[in-house]
Coordinates of C-alpha atoms in Angstrom, one line a residue:
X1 CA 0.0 0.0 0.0
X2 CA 2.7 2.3 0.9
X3 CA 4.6 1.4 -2.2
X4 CA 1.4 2.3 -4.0
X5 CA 1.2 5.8 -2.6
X6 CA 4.7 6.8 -3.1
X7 CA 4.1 5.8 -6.6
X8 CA 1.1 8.0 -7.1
X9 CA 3.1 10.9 -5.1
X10 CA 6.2 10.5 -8.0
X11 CA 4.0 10.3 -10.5
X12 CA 4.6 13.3 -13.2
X13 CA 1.4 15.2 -14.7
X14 CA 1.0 15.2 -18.3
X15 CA 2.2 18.4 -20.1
X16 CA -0.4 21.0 -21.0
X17 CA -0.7 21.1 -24.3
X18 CA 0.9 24.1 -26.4
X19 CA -1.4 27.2 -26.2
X20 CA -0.4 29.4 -29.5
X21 CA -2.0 32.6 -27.8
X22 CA 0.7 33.0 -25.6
X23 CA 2.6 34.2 -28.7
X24 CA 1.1 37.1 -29.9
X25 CA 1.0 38.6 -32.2
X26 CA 2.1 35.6 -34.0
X27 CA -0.4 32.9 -32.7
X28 CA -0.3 31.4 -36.3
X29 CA 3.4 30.9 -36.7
X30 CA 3.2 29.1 -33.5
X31 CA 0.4 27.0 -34.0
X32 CA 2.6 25.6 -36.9
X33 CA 5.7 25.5 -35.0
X34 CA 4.9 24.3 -31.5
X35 CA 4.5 20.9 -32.6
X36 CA 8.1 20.9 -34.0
X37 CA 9.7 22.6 -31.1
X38 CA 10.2 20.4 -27.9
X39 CA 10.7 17.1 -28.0
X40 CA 12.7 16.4 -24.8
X41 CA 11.4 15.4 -21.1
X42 CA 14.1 18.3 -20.1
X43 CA 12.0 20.6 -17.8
X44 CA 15.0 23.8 -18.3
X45 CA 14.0 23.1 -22.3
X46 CA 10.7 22.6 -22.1
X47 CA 7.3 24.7 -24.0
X48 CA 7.8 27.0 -20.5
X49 CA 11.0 27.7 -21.5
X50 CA 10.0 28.8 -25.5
X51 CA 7.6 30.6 -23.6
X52 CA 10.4 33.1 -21.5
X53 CA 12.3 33.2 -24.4
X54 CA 9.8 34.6 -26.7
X55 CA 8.5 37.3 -24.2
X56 CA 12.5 38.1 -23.4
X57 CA 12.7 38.5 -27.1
X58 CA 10.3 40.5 -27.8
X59 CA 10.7 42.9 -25.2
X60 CA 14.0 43.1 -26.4
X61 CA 12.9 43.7 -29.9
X62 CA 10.5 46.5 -29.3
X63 CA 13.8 49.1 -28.1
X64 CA 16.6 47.2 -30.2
X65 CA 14.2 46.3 -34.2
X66 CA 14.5 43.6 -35.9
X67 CA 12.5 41.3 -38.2
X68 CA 9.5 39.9 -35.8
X69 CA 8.9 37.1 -37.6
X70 CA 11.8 35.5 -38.1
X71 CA 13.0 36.1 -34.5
X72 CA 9.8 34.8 -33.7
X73 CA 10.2 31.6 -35.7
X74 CA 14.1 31.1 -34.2
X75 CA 12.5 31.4 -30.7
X76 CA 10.3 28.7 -31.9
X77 CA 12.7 26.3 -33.1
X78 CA 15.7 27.1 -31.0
X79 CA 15.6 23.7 -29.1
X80 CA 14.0 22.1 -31.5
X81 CA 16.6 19.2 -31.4
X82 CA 17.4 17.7 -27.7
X83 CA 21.1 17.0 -26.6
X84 CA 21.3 16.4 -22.9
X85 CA 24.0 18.7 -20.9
X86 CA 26.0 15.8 -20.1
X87 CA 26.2 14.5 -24.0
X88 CA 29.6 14.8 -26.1
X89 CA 27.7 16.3 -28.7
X90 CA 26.1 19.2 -26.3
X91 CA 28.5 21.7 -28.7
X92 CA 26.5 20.3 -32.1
X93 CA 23.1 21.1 -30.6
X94 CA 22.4 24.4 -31.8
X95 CA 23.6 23.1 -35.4
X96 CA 21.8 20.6 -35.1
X97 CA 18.2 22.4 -34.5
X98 CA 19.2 24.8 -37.0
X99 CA 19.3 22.4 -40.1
X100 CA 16.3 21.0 -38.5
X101 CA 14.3 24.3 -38.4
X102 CA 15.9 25.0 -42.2
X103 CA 13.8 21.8 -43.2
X104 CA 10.7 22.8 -41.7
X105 CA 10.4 25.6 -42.7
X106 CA 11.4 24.9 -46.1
X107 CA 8.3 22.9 -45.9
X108 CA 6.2 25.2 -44.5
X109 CA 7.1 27.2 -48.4
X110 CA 9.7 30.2 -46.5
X111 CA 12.1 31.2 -48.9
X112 CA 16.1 30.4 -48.7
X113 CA 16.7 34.1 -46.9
X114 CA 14.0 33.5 -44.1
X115 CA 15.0 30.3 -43.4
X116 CA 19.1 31.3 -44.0
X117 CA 18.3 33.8 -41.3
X118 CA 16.5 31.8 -38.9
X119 CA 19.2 28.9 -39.1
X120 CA 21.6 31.8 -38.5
X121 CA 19.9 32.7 -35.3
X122 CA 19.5 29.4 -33.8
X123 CA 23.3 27.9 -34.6
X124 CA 24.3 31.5 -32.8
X125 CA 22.6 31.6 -29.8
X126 CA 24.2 28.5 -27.7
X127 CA 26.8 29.4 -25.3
X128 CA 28.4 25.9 -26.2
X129 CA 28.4 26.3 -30.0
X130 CA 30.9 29.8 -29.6
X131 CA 29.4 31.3 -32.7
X132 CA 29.3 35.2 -33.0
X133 CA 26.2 35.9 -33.9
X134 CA 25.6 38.4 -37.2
X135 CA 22.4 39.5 -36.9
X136 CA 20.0 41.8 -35.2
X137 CA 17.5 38.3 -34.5
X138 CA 20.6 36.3 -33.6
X139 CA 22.0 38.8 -30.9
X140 CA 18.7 39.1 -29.5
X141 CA 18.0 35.5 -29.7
X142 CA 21.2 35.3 -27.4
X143 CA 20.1 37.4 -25.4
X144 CA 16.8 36.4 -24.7
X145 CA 17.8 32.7 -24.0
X146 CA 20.8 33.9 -21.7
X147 CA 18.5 35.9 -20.1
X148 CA 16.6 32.7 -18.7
X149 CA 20.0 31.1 -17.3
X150 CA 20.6 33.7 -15.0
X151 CA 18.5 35.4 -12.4
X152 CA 15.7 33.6 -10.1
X153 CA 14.8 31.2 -13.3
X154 CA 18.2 30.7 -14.1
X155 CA 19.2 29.3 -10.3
X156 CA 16.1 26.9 -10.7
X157 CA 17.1 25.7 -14.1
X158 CA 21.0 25.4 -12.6
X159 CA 19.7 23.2 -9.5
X160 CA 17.1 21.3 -11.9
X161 CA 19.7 20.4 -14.5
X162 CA 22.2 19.1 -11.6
X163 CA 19.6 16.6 -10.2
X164 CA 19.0 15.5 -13.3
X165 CA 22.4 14.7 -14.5
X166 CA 22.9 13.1 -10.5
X167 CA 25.2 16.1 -9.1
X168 CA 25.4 17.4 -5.6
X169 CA 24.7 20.4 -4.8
X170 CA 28.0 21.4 -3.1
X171 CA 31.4 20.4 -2.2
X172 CA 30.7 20.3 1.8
X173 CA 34.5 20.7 2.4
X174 CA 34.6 23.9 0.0
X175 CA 31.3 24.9 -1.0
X176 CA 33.4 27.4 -3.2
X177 CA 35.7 26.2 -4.8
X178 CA 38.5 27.9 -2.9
X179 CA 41.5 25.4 -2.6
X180 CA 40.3 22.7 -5.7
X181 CA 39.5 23.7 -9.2
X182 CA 35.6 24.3 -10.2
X183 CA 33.5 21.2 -11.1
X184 CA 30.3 22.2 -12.3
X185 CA 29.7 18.1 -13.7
X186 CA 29.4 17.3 -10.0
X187 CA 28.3 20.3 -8.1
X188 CA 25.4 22.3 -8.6
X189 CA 26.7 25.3 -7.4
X190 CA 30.1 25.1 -8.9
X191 CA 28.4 25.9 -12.3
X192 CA 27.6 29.6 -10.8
X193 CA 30.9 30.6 -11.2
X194 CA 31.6 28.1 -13.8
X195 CA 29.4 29.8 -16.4
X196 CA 26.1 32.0 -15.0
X197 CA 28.2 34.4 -13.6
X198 CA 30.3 35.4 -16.9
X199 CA 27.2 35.6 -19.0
X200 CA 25.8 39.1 -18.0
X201 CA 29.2 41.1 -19.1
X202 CA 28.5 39.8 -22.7
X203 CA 24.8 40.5 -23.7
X204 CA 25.1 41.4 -27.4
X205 CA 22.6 44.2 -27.3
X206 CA 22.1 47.1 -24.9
X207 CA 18.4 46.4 -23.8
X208 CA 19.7 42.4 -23.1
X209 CA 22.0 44.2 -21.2
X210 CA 20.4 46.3 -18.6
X211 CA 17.6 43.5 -18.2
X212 CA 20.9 40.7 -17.5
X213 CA 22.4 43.7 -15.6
X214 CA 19.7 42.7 -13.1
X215 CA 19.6 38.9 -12.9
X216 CA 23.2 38.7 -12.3
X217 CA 22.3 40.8 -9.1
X218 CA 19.4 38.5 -8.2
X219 CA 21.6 35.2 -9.1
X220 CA 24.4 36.4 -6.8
X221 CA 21.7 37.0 -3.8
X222 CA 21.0 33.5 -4.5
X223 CA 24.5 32.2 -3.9
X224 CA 25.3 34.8 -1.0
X225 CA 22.0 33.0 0.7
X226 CA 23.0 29.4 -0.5
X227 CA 25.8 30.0 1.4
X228 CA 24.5 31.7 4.2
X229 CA 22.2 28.3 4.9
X230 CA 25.3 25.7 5.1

């Protein structure tokens, strides 16, 4: 009986199925994209997180331009392809997504440009792949998805993505990583300093900026109570 119960208390609820509406103004786009654009159990890449990066995006459009559309379609499709952090082909992700968004689109009848420009965007915006991005879309794709690693989100997606990969959260003898090298592949917090904390100093546009200018202050009030607590 008990065995049931913990088995009905681990049980995980069904996803709620994409809503398109929560893209507007382009509710069509995503009706035919949302199909396309998870397919992972990853709850950091998951339809809530298309769902932060579009709004990040777009407020970041409305000061910086840009084509809506096919920003809009990138945000879509950026994940589109699932490679788990721990993979050795995590660096080939974003490529990967991006000749897969090329193709559906190409279906979908978007000309060699449009679909040129969203691959652009996609390849661009991993922090893994290194690629400069070229474009207005691409640098605020960037942006918009770095914008989700860091602050309170980005602290929950950090702790989330370490029990999932079977990391502790610290090093009890040095929380810090004072007197051993970091080792974000084993403890949570290591990846703080490991990566979150060098994002915010190189947003590619000004309006990514000043909104990562703030989650780097919440994400360090994070670690500063963290520590505070062991």
């Amino acid at each position: 009986m008990a065995l049931a119960k913990n088995a009905a208390m681990t049980t995980i609820p069904s996803p709620t199925p994409p809503d398109p509406s929560r893209f507007l103004p382009h509710e069509a786009l995503a009706a035919q994209l949302l199909p396309h654009a998870v397919m992972s159990d990853d709850g950091s890449h998951d339809l809530a997180h298309i769902q932060r990066v579009f709004r990040n995006a777009m407020r970041i459009a409305e000061q910086e331009g840009g084509d809506r559309r096919i920003l809009a379609a990138a945000v879509l499709l950026h994940d589109c392809v699932a490679v788990e952090k721990s993979s050795p082909l995590r660096a080939q992700a974003s490529r990967l997504a991006a000749e897969k968004a090329s193709a559906i689109l190409t279906d979908l009848g978007w000309a060699r440009p449009e679909t040129d420009a969203v691959a652009h965007a996609i390849t661009a915006h991993s922090f893994s792949a290194a690629i400069a991005p070229e474009t207005l879309e691409a640098k605020i794709l960037q942006d918009a998805d770095r914008l989700d690693a860091i602050g309170m989100i980005g602290a929950a997606r950090c702790f989330y993505t370490a029990g999932r990969m079977g990391s502790a959260l610290y090093d009890p003898a040095d929380p810090l990583a004072e007197h051993r090298p970091l080792d974000d592949r084993n403890y949570a917090i290591d990846h703080f300093a490991a990566k979150l904390f060098t994002l915010s100093g190189n947003f590619q546009t000004r309006t990514g900026g000043l909104l990562a200018s703030e989650r780097h202050d919440r994400l360090t009030a994070v670690l500063a109570q963290f520590i505070d607590e062991i």
